[in-house]
GROMACS .gro file of C-alpha atoms in nm:
model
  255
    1UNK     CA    1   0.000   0.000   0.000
    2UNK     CA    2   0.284   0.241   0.069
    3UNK     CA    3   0.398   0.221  -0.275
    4UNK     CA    4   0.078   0.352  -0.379
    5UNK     CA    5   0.169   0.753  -0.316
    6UNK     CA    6   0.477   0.650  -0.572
    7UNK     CA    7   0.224   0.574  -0.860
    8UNK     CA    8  -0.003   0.880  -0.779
    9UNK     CA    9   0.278   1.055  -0.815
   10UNK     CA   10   0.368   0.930  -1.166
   11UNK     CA   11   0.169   1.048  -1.470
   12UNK     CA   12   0.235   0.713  -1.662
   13UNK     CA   13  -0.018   0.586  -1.395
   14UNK     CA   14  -0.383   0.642  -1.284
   15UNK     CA   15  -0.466   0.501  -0.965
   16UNK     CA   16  -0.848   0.392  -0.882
   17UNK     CA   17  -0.996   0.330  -0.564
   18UNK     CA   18  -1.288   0.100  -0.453
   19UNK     CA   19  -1.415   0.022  -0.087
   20UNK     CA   20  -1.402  -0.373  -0.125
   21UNK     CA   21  -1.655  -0.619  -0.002
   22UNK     CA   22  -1.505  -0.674   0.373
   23UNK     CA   23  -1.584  -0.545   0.687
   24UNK     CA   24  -1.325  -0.494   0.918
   25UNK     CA   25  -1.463  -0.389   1.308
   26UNK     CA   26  -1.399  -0.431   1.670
   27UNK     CA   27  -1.634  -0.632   1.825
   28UNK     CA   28  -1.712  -0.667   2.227
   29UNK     CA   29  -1.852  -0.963   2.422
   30UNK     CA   30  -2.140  -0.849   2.544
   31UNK     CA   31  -2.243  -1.149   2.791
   32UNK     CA   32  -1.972  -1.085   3.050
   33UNK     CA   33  -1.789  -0.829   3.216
   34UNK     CA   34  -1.691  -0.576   3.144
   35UNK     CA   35  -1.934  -0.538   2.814
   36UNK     CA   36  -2.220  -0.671   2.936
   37UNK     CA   37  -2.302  -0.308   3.022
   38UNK     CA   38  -2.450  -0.107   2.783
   39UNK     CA   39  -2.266   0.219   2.898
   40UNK     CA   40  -1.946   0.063   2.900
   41UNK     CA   41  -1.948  -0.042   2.506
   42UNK     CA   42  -2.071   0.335   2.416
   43UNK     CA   43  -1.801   0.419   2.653
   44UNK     CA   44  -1.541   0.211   2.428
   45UNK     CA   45  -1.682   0.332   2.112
   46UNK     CA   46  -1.635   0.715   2.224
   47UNK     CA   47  -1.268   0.633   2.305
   48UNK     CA   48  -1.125   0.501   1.980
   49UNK     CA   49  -1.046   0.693   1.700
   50UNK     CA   50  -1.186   0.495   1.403
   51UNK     CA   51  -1.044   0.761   1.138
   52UNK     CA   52  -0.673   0.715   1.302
   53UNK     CA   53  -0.709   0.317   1.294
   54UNK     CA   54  -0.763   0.300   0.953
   55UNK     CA   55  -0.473   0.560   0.822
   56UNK     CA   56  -0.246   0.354   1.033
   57UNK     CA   57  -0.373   0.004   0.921
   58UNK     CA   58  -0.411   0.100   0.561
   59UNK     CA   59  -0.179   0.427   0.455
   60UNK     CA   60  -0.423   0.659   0.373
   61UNK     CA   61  -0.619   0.413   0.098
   62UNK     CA   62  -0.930   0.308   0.293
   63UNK     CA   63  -1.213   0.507   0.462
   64UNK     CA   64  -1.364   0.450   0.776
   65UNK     CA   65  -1.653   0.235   0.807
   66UNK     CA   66  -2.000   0.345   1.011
   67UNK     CA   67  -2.210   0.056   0.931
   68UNK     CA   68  -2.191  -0.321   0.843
   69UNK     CA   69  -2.283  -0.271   0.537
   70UNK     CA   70  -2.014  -0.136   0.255
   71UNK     CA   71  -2.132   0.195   0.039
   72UNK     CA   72  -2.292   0.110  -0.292
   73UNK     CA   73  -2.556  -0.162  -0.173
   74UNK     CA   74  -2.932  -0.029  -0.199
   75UNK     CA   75  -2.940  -0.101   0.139
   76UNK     CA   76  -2.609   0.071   0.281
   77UNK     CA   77  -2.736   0.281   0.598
   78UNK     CA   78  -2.605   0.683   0.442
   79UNK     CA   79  -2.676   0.828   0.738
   80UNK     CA   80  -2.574   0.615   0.967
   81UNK     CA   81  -2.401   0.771   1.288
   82UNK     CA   82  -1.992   0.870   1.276
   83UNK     CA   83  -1.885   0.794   1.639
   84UNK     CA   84  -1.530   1.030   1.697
   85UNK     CA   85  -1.261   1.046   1.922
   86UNK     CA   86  -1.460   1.171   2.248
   87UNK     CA   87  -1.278   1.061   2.566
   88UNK     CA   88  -1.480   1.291   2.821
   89UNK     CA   89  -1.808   1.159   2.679
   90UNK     CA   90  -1.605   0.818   2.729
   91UNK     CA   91  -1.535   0.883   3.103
   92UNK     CA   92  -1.905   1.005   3.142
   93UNK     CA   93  -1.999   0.697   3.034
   94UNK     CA   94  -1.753   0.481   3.238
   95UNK     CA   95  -1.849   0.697   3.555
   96UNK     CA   96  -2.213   0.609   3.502
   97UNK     CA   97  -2.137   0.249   3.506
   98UNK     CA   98  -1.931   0.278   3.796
   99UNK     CA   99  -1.606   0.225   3.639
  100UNK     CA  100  -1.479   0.595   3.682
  101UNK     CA  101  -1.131   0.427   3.776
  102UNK     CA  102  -1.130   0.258   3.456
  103UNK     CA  103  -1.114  -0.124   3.347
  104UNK     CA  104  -0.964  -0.376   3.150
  105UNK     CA  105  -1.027  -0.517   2.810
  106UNK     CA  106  -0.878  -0.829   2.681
  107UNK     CA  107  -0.858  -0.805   2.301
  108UNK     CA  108  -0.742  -1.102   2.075
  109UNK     CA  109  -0.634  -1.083   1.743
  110UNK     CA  110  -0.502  -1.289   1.429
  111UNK     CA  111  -0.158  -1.281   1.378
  112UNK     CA  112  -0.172  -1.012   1.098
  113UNK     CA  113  -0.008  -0.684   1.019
  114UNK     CA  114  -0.257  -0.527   0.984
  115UNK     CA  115  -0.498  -0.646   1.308
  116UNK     CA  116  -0.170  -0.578   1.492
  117UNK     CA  117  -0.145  -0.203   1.401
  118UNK     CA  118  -0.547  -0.156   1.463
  119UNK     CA  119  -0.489  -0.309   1.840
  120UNK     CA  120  -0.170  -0.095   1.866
  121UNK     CA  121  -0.364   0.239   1.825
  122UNK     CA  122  -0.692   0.109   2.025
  123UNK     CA  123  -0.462   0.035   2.283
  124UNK     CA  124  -0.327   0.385   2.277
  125UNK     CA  125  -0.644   0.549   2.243
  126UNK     CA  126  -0.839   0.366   2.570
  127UNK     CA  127  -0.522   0.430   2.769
  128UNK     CA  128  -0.657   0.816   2.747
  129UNK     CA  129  -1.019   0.700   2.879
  130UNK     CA  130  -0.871   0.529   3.120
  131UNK     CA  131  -0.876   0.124   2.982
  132UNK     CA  132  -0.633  -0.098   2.999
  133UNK     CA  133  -0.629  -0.254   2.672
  134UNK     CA  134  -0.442  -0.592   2.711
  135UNK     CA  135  -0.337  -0.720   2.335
  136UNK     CA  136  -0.328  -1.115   2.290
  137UNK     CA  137  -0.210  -1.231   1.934
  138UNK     CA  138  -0.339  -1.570   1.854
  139UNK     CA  139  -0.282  -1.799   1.568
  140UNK     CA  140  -0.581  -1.795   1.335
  141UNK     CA  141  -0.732  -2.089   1.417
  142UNK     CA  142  -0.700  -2.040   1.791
  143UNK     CA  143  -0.863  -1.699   1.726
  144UNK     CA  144  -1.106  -1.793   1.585
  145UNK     CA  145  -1.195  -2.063   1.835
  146UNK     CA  146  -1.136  -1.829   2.096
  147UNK     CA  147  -1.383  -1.535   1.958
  148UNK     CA  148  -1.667  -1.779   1.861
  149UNK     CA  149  -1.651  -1.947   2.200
  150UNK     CA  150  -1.722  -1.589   2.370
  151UNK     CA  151  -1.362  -1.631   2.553
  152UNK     CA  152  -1.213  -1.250   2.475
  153UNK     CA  153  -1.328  -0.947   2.593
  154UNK     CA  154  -1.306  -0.770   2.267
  155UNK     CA  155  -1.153  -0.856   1.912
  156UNK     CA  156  -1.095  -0.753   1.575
  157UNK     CA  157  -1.293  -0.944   1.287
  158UNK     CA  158  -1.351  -0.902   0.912
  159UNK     CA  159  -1.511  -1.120   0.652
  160UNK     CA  160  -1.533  -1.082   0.287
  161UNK     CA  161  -1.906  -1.090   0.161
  162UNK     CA  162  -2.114  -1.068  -0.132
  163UNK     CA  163  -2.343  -0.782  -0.254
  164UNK     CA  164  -2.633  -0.960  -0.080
  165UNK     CA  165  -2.713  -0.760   0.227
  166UNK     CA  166  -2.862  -1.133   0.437
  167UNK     CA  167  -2.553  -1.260   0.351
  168UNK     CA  168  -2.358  -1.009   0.518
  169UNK     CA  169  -2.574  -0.993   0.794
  170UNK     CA  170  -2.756  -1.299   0.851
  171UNK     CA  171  -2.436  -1.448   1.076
  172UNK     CA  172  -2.544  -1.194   1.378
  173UNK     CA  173  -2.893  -1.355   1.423
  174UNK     CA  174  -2.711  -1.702   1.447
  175UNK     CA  175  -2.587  -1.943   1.678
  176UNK     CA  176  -2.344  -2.089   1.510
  177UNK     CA  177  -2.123  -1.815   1.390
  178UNK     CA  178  -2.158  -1.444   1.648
  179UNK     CA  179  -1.867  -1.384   1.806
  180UNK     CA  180  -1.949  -1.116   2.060
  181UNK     CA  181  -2.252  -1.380   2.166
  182UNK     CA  182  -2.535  -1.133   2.032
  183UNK     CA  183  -2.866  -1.201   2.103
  184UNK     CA  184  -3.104  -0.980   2.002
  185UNK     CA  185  -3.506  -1.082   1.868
  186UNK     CA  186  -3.615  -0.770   1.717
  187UNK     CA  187  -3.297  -0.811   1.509
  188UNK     CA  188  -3.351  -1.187   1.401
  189UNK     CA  189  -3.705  -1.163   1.257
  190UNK     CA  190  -3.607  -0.852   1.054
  191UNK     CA  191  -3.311  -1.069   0.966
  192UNK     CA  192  -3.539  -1.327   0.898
  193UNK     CA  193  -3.817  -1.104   0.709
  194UNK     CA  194  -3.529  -0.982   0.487
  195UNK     CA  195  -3.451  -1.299   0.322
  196UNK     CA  196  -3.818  -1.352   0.239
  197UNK     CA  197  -3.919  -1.009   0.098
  198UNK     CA  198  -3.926  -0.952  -0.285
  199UNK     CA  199  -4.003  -0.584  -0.319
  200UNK     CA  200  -3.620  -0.453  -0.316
  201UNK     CA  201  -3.762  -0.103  -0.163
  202UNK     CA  202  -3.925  -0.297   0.170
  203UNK     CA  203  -3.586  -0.524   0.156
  204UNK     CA  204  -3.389  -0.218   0.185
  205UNK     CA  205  -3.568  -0.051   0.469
  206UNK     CA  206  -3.566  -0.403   0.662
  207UNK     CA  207  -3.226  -0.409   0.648
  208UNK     CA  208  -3.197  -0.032   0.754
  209UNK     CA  209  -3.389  -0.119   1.027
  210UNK     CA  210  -3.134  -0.425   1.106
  211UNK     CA  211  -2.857  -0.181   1.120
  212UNK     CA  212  -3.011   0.035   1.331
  213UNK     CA  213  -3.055  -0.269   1.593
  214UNK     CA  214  -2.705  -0.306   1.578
  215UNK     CA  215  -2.581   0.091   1.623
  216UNK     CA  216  -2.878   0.076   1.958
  217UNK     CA  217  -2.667  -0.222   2.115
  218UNK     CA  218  -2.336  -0.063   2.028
  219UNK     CA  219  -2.131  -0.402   2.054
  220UNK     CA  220  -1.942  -0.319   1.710
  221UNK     CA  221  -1.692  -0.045   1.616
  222UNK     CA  222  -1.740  -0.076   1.232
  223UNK     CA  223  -1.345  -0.023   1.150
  224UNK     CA  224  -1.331   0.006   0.750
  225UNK     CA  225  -1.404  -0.203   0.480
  226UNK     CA  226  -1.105  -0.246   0.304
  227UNK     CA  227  -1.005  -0.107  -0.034
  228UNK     CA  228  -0.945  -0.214  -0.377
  229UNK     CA  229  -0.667  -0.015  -0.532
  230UNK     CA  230  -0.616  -0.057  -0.928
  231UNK     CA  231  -0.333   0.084  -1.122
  232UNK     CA  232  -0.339   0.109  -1.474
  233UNK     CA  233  -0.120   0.307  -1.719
  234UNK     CA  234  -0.240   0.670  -1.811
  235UNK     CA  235  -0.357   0.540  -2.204
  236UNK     CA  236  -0.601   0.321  -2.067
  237UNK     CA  237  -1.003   0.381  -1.996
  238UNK     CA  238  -1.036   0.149  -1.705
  239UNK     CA  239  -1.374   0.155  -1.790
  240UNK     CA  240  -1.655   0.001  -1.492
  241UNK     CA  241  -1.586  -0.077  -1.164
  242UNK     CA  242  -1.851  -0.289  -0.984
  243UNK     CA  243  -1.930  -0.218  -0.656
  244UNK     CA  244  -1.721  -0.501  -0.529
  245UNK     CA  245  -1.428  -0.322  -0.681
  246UNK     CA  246  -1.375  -0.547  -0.957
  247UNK     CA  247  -1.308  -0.410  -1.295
  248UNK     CA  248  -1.525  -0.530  -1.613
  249UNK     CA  249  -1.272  -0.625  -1.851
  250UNK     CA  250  -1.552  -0.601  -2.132
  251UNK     CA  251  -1.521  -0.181  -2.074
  252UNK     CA  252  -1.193  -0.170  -2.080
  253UNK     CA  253  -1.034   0.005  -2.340
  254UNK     CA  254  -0.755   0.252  -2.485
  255UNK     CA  255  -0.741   0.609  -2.507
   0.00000   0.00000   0.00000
């Protein structure tokens, strides 16, 4: 990624980005301490600075995510809330939970780069608010174990989905695969309606609604969702770029 700034640079080059089909967030464990408390995962979520994770993680070629869903689906949430940096309204939080003195968060991650510079500047950021942020690096399939088991107090998390909004979103209303142990009903039978409903217009706002359910409950910090960087030389009309961030090869063409 840094070499990116080189090509930008460069007018043999044009560079294209794309926000890619992943999710990236921070989720917390909401059926034990300390996140079982409402307070104290708004708390968390007012003391991390989404907008610095993802400069650090990615060099300045992703944006921040505020929902689950990536921009460009019918049913991305536009308006969905941007949570900054805001470590008084973090302690105000932590104070009304009785935790004015602070706590501590285990969070696990893969062994990855790029998970390891996220935790890095999450642990730096809840150090201001007054949480110990205690960083375990686990071996992917011990992470994963770990998270879906409910074992961590927080962790990082990304998948790479389709363009189909249930798919993306259906693993939150499961059992099987919901790593911060979400339970939540008014979220399962819109999940549930979703998958059902033909008109695209009442899909859409059902799965608005479902996002909604998941800002309320405040268990994930939405992180980013990736990017899909294509460089191609300055005589060529890169033509369409689906929403995934894949090119069409049938547009392409010279200038």
């Amino acid at each position: 990624m840094i070499n990116v700034n080189n090509f930008e640079k460069d007018s043999r080059f044009n560079v294209y980005f794309k926000a890619a089909m992943k999710t990236y967030w921070l989720g917390l464990t909401v059926n034990k301490p300390p996140f079982d408390n409402l307070k104290l995962r708004e708390a968390f979520r007012y003391a991390v600075n989404v907008d610095d994770i993802v400069e650090a993680a990615f060099f300045g070629t992703a944006s921040r995510a505020n929902t689950v869903l990536p921009p460009g689906l019918p049913d991305f949430w536009a308006d969905a809330p941007v949570y900054t940096q805001n470590i008084e309204m973090a302690k105000k939080l932590m104070a009304e939970a009785g935790k004015s003195e602070g706590f501590e968060v285990r969070l696990y991650i893969p062994a990855s780069d790029t998970e390891k510079i996220m935790a890095e500047v999450i642990k730096a950021d809840a150090a201001k608010a007054g949480i110990d942020v205690v960083i375990e690096v686990k071996e992917i399939g011990a992470f994963n174990e770990a998270a879906n088991n409910g074992e961590t107090d927080a962790y990082i998390q990304f998948y790479t989905s389709t363009i189909d909004p249930d798919y993306i979103m259906q693993w939150f209303a499961a059992d099987s695969w919901n790593p911060s142990q979400w339970h939540n009903a008014e979220y399962a039978e819109l999940i549930k309606n979703g998958a059902s409903e033909v008109d695209p217009k009442k899909r859409a706002q059902i799965y608005l609604n479902a996002q909604k359910v998941i800002d309320k409950d405040a268990w994930a910090i939405w992180l980013t969702h990736g990017t899909m960087v294509w460089i191609v030389r300055s005589n060529v009309n890169v033509g369409s770029i689906y929403p995934n961030g894949r090119l069409t090869p049938w547009t392409i063409s010279f200038k």
